[in-house]
Coordinates of C-alpha atoms and ligand atoms in Angstrom, one line a residue:
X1457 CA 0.0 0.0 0.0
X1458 CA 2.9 2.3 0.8
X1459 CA 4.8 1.5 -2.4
X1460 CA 1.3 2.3 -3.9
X1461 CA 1.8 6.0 -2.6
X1462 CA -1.4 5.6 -0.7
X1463 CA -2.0 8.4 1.8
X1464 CA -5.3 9.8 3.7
X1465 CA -7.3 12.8 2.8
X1466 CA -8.6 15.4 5.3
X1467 CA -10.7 16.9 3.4
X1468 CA -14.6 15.7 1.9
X1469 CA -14.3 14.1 -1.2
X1470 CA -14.0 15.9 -4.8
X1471 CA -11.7 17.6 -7.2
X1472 CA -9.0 19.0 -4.5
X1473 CA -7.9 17.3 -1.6
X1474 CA -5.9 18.1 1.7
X1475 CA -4.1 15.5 3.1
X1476 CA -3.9 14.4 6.9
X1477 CA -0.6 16.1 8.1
X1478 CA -0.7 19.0 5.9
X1479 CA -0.5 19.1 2.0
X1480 CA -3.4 21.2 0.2
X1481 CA -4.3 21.0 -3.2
X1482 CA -4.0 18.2 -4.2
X1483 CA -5.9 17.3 -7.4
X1484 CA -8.0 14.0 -7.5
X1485 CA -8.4 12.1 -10.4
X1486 CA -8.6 8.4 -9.0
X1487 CA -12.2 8.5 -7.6
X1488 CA -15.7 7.0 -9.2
X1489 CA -16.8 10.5 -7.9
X1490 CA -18.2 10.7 -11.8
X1491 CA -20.9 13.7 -11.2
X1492 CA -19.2 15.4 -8.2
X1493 CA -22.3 14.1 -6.3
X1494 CA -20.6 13.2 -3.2
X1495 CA -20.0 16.8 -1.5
X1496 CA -22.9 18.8 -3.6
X1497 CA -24.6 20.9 -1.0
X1498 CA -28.0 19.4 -1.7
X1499 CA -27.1 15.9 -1.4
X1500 CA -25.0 16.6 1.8
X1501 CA -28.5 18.5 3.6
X1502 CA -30.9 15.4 2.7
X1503 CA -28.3 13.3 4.4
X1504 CA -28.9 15.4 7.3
X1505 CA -32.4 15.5 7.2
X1506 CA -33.1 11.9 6.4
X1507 CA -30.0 11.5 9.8
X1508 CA -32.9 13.7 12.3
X1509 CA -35.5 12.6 10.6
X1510 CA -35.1 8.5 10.3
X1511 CA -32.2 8.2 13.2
X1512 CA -28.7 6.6 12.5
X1513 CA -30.0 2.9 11.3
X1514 CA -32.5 0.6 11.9
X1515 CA -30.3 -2.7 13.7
X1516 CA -32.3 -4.8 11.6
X1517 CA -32.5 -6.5 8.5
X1518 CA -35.0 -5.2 5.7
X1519 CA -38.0 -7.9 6.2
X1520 CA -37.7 -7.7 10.2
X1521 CA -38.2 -4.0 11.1
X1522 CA -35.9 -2.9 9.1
X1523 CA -37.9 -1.0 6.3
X1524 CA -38.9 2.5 6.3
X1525 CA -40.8 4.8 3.8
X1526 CA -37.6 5.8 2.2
X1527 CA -36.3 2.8 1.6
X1528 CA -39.4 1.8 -0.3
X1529 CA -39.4 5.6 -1.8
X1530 CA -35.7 5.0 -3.3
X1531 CA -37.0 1.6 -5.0
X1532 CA -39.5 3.3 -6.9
X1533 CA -37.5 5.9 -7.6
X1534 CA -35.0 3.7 -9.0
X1535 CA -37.3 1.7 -10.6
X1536 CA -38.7 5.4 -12.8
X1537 CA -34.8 6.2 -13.0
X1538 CA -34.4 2.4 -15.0
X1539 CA -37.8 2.9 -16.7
X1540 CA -38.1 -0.1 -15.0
X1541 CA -40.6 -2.2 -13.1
X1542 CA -39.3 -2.5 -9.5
X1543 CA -36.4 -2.2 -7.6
X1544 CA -34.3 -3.7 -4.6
X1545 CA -32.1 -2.2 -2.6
X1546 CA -28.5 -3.9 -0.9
X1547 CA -25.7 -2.7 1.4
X1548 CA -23.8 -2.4 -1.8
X1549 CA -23.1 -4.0 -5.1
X1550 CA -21.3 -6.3 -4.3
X1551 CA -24.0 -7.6 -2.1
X1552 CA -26.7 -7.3 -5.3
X1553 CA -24.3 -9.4 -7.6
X1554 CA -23.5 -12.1 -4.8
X1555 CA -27.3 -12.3 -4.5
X1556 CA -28.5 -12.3 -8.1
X1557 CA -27.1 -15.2 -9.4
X1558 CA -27.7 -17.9 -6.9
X1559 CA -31.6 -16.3 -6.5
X1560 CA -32.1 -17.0 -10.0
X1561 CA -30.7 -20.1 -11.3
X1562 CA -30.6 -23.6 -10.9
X1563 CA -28.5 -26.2 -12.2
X1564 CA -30.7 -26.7 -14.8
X1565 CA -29.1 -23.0 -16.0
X1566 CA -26.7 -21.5 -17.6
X1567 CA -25.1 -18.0 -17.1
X1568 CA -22.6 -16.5 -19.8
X1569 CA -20.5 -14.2 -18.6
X1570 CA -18.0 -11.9 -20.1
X1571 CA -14.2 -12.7 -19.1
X1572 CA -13.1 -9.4 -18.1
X1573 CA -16.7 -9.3 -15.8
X1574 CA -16.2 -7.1 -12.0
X1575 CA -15.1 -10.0 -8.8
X1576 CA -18.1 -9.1 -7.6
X1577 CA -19.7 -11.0 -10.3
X1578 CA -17.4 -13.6 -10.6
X1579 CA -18.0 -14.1 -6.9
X1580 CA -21.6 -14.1 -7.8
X1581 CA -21.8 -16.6 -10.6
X1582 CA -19.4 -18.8 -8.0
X1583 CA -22.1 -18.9 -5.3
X1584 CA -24.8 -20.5 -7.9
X1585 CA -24.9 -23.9 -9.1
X1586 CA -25.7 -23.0 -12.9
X1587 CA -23.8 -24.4 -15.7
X1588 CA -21.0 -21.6 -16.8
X1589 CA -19.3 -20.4 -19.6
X1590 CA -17.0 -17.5 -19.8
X1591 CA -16.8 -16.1 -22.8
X1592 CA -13.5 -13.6 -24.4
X1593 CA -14.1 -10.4 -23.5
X1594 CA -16.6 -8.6 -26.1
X1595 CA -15.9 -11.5 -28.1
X1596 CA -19.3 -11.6 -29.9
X1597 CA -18.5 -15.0 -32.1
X1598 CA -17.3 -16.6 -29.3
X1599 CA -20.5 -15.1 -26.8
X1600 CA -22.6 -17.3 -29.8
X1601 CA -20.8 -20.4 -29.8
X1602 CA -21.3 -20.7 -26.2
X1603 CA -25.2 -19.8 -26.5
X1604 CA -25.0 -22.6 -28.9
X1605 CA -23.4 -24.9 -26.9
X1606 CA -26.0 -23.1 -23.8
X1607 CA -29.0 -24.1 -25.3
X1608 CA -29.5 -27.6 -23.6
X1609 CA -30.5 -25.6 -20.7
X1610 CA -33.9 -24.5 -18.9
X1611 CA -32.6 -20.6 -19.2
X1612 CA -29.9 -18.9 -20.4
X1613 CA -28.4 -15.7 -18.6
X1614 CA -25.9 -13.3 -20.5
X1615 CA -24.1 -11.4 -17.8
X1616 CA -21.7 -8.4 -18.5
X1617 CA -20.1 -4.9 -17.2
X1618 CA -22.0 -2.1 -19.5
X1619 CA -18.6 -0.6 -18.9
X1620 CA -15.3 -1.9 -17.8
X1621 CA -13.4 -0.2 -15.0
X1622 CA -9.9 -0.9 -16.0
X1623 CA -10.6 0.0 -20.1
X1624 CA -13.2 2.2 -20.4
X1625 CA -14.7 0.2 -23.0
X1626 CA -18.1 -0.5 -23.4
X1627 CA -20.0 -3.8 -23.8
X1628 CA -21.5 -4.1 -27.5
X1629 CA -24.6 -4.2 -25.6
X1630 CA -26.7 -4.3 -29.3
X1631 CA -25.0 -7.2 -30.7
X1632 CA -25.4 -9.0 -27.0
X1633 CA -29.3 -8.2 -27.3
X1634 CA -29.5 -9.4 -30.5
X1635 CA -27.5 -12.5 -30.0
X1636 CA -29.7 -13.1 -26.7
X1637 CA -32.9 -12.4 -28.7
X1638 CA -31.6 -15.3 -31.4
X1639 CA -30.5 -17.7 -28.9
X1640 CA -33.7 -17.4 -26.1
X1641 CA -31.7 -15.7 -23.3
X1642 CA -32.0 -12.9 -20.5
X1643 CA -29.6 -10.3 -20.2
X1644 CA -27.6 -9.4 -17.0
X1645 CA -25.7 -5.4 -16.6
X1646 CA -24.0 -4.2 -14.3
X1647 CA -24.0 -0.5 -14.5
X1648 CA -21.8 0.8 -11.3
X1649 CA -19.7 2.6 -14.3
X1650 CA -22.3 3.8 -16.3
X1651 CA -25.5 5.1 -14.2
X1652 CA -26.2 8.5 -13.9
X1653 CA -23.9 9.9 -16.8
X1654 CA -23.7 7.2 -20.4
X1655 CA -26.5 8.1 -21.9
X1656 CA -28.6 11.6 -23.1
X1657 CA -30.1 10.8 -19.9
X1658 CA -27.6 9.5 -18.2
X1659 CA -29.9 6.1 -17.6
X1660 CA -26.9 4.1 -18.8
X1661 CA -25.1 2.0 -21.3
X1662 CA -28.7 0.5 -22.4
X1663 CA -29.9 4.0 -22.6
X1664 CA -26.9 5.1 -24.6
X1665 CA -27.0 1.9 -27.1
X1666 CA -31.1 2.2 -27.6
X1667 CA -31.5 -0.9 -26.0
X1668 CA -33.2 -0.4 -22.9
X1669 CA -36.5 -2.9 -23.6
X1670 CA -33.9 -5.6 -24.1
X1671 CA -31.5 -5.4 -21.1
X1672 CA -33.7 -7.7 -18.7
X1673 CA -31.7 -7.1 -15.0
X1674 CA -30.1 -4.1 -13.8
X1675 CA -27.4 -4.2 -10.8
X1676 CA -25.9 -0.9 -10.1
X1677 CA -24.3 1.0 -7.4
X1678 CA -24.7 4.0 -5.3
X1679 CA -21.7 4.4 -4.1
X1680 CA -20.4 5.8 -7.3
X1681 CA -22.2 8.5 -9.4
X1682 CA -25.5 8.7 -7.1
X1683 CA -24.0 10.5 -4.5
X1684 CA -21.1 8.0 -3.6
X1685 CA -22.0 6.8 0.1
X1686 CA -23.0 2.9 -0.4
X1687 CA -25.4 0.6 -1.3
X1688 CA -26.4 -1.2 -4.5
X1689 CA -29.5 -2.5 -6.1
X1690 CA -31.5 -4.6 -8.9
X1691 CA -33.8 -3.4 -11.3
X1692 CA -36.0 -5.5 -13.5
X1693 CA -39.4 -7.1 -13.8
X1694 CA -41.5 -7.2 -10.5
X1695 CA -41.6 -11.2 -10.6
X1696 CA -37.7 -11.5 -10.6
X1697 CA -38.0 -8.2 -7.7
X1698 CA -40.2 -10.6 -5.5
X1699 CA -38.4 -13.3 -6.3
X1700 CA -34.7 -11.5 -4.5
X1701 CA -36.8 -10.4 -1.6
X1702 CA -37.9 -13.9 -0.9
X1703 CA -34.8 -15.7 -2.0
X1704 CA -31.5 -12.7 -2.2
X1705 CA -29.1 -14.1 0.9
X1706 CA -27.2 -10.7 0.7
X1707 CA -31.0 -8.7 1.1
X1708 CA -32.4 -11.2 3.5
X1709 CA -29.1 -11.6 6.1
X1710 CA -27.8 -8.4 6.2
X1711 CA -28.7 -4.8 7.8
X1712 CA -30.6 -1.9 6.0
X1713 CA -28.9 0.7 4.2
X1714 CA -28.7 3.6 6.6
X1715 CA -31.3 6.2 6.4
X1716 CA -28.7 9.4 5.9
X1717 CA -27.3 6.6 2.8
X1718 CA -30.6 6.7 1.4
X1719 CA -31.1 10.4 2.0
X1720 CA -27.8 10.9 -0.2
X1721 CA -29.2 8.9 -2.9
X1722 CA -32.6 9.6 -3.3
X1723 CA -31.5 13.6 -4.0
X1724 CA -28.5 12.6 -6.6
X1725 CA -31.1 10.7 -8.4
X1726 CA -34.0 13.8 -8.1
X1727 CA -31.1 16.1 -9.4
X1728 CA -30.3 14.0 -12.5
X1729 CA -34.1 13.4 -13.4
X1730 CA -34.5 17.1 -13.1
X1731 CA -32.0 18.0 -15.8
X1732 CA -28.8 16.2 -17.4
X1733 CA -26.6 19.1 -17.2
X1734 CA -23.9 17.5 -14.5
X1735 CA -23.9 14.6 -16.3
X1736 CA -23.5 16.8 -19.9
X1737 CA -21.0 18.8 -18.1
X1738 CA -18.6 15.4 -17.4
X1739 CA -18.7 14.3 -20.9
X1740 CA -17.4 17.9 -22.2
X1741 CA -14.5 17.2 -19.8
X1742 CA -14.1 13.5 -20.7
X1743 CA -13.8 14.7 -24.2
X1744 CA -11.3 17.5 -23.5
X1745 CA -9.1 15.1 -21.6
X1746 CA -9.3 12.6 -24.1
X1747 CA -8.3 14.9 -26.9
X1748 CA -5.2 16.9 -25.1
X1749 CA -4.0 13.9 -23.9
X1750 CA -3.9 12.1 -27.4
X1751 CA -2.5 15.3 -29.0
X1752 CA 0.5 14.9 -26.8
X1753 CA 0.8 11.3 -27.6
X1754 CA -0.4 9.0 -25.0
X1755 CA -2.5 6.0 -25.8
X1756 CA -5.7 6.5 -24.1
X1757 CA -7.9 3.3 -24.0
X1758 CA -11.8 2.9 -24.4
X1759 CA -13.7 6.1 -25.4
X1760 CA -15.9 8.8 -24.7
X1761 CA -16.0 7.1 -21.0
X1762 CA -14.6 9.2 -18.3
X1763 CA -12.6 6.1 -17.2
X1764 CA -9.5 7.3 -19.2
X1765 CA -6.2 4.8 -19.0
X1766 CA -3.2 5.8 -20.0
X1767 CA -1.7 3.1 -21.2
X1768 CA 2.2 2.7 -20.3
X1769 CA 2.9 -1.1 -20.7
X1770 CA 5.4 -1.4 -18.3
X1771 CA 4.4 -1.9 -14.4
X1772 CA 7.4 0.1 -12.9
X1773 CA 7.1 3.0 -15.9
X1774 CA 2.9 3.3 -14.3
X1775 CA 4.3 3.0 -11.2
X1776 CA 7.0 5.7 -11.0
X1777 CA 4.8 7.9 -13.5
X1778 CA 2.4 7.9 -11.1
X1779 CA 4.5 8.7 -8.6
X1780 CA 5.7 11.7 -10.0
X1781 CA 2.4 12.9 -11.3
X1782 CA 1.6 13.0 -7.1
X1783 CA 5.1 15.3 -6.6
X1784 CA 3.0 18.0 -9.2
X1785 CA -0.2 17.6 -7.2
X1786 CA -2.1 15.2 -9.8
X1787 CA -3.3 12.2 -7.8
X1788 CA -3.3 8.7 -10.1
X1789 CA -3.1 5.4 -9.2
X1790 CA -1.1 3.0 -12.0
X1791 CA -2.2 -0.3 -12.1
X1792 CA -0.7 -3.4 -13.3
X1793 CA -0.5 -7.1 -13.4
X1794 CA -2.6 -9.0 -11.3
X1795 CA -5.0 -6.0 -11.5
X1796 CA -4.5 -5.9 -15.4
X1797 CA -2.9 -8.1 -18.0
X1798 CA 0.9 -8.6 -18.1
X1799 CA 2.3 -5.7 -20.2
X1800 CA -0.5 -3.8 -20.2
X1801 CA 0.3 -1.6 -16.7
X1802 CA -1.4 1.6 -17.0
X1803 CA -1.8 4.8 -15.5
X1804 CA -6.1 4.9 -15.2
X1805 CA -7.4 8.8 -14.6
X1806 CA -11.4 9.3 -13.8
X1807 CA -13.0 12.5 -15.0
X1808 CA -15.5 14.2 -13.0
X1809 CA -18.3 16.8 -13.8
X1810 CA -16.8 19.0 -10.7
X1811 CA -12.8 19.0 -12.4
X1812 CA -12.7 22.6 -14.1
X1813 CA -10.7 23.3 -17.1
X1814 CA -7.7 24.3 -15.5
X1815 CA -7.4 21.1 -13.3
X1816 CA -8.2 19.0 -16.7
X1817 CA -5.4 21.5 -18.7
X1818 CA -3.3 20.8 -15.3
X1819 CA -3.3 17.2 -15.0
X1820 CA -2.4 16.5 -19.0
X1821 CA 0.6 18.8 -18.8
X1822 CA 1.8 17.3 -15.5
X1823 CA 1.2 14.1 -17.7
X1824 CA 3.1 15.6 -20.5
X1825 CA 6.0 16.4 -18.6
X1826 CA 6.6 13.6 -16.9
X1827 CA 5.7 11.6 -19.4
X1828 CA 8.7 13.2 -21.0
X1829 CA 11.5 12.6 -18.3
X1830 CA 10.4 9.1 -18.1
X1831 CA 10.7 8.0 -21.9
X1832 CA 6.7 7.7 -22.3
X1833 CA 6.3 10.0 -24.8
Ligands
PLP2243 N1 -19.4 -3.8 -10.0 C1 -18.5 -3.0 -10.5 C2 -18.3 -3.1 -12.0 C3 -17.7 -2.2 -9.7 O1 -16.7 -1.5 -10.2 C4 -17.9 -2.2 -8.3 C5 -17.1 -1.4 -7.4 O2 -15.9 -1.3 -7.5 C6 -18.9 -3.1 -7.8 C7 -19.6 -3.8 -8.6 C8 -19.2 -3.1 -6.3 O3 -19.9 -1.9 -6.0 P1 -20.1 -1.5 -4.4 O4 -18.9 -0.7 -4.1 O5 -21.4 -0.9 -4.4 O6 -20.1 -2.8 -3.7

């Protein structure tokens, strides 16, 4: 962690940080703090509120006494977010992808999922006793081969990221659709990178690739985007809803999200169906990053996401890049093998709606110049 250059902020999150023990200014572009959501001033008061109002937590589990009207009130409001017909809410993410899978399918199954797929769903498809395939990543030829080979089974479930975390890329969500309609199966997103800004509406990667009547089940996150406290959910058809609450492990042996959580993320998700203009705001700066950076040279994988990795290759170049990129007040985590592919060690940078300009303009000639010293560029 040290070697990592790891160190503790003392300031809320967003774009500048001051760290424990002194050093201001600091610019962050390491968080999932996509829409800047985590200290806007509105989300911050209905955490207060919702705190006075509905106490600190409710020391029990959702089907005990552990539901309140805004729990409910976020499912539905999910749910409209989604366009969508219910909703469920989990401690996080993780929790709503170890749930789904094992809630949903027997052996008699069979879930498809996507190589480069979060642990979280690998971990998921693990608890379930379903037949599994793991098909190359976006590898549409070999997605169908296995459906072929997949149809045997009672169901078939297609399960992928709508967009990857350590590329940027996005899943060809269209062809997946249209292989799934072919081949009789039900398809799985999860879109912890994606909801609240891909999108006009920033509903998500189905939302973006027109195909949000074909996308069956929605897991998603709120610790990202919608304000950036915790929790997670699914969003589908009410059967497969009723189904989680009966059946989800994660939903039915594990506390309620807090009410000041829910607070947070019921008013991130009021400002972003009141008007897309954070979310508009991020994809301008995405795009100005995107384009500076590949002016000066660097290899910048995926597109138009604001997950932008610069790709290095080597693990210590990342590493000592990053380093340096910290000693100009740019923070940037590199990441390489395990995390990522041997030879592929890169240097990943988020963009947020809250960066300005300047910090943008900042961070790619801190990138530039070190990028020089080093031999990147
Ligand atoms: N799925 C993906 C793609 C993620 O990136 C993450 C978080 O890193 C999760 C799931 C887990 O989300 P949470 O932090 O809500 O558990």
């Amino acid at each position: 962690v040290r070697s990592a250059g790891m160190w503790r902020a003392a300031s809320r999150q967003g774009p500048h940080l001051r760290l424990a023990g002194g050093g201001a200014g600091i610019i962050n572009f390491c968080a999932n703090n996509y829409l800047g959501l985590s200290s806007h001033p509105e989300v911050i008061r209905a955490a207060v509120e919702a705190l006075e109002k509905f106490g600190a937590g409710l020391s029990s589990v959702r089907f005990i006494c552990g539901t309140q009207s805004i729990h409910k009130d976020l499912e539905e409001k999910i749910a409209r977010f989604h366009q969508r017909e219910d909703a469920i809410l989990y401690a996080s993410c993780f929790d709503a992808n170890a749930g789904i899978f094992e809630a949903l399918l027997t052996p008699e199954d069979a879930v498809l999922s996507d190589e480069l797929n979060h642990a979280s769903i690998i971990d998921g498809i693990r608890l379930c006793k379903a037949n599994k395939y793991r098909y190359k990543h976006m590898d549409m030829q070999d997605l169908e081969a296995k459906l072929k080979e997949a149809q045997k089974y009672r169901l078939r479930l297609v399960a992928t990221d709508g967009a990857f975390s350590m590329d940027g890329d996005i899943a060809p969500l269209r062809e997946i659709c249209q292989l799934a309609q072919k081949y009789d199966a039900l398809v799985f997103i999860d879109e912890c990178h994606a909801t609240g800004f891909l999108g006009p509406n920033g509903r998500g990667t189905d939302e973006l690739l027109g195909v949000m009547d074909k996308v069956t089940i929605i897991n998603s996150t709120l610790g990202k985007a919608l304000g950036g406290a915790a929790g997670g959910y699914t969003t589908g058809p009410k059967p497969l809803i009723d189904l989680l609450r009966q059946r989800s492990r994660p939903y039915l042996f594990s506390n309620s999200l807090p009410p000041a959580v829910v607070g947070c993320a019921s008013k991130a998700l009021d400002l972003l169906m009141e008007s897309n203009a954070i979310a508009q705001s991020m994809a301008a700066k995405t795009q100005r990053f995107r384009s500076k950076m590949a002016a000066a040279g660097f290899t910048i994988s995926g597109k138009d996401h604001p997950i932008c990795p610069v790709m290095l290759g080597d693990a210590r170049l990342a590493s000592v890049m990053a380093e340096d990129m910290l000693n100009r007040g740019i923070y940037v985590i590199g990441f390489s093998y395990p995390v990522v592919p041997k030879g592929k060690a890169r240097i990943r940078v988020q963009i947020s709606a809250v960066h300005s300009d300047e910090d943008i303009d900042r961070c790619v000639e801190a990138f530039t110049e070190v990028g020089r010293k080093h031999g990147a560029l």
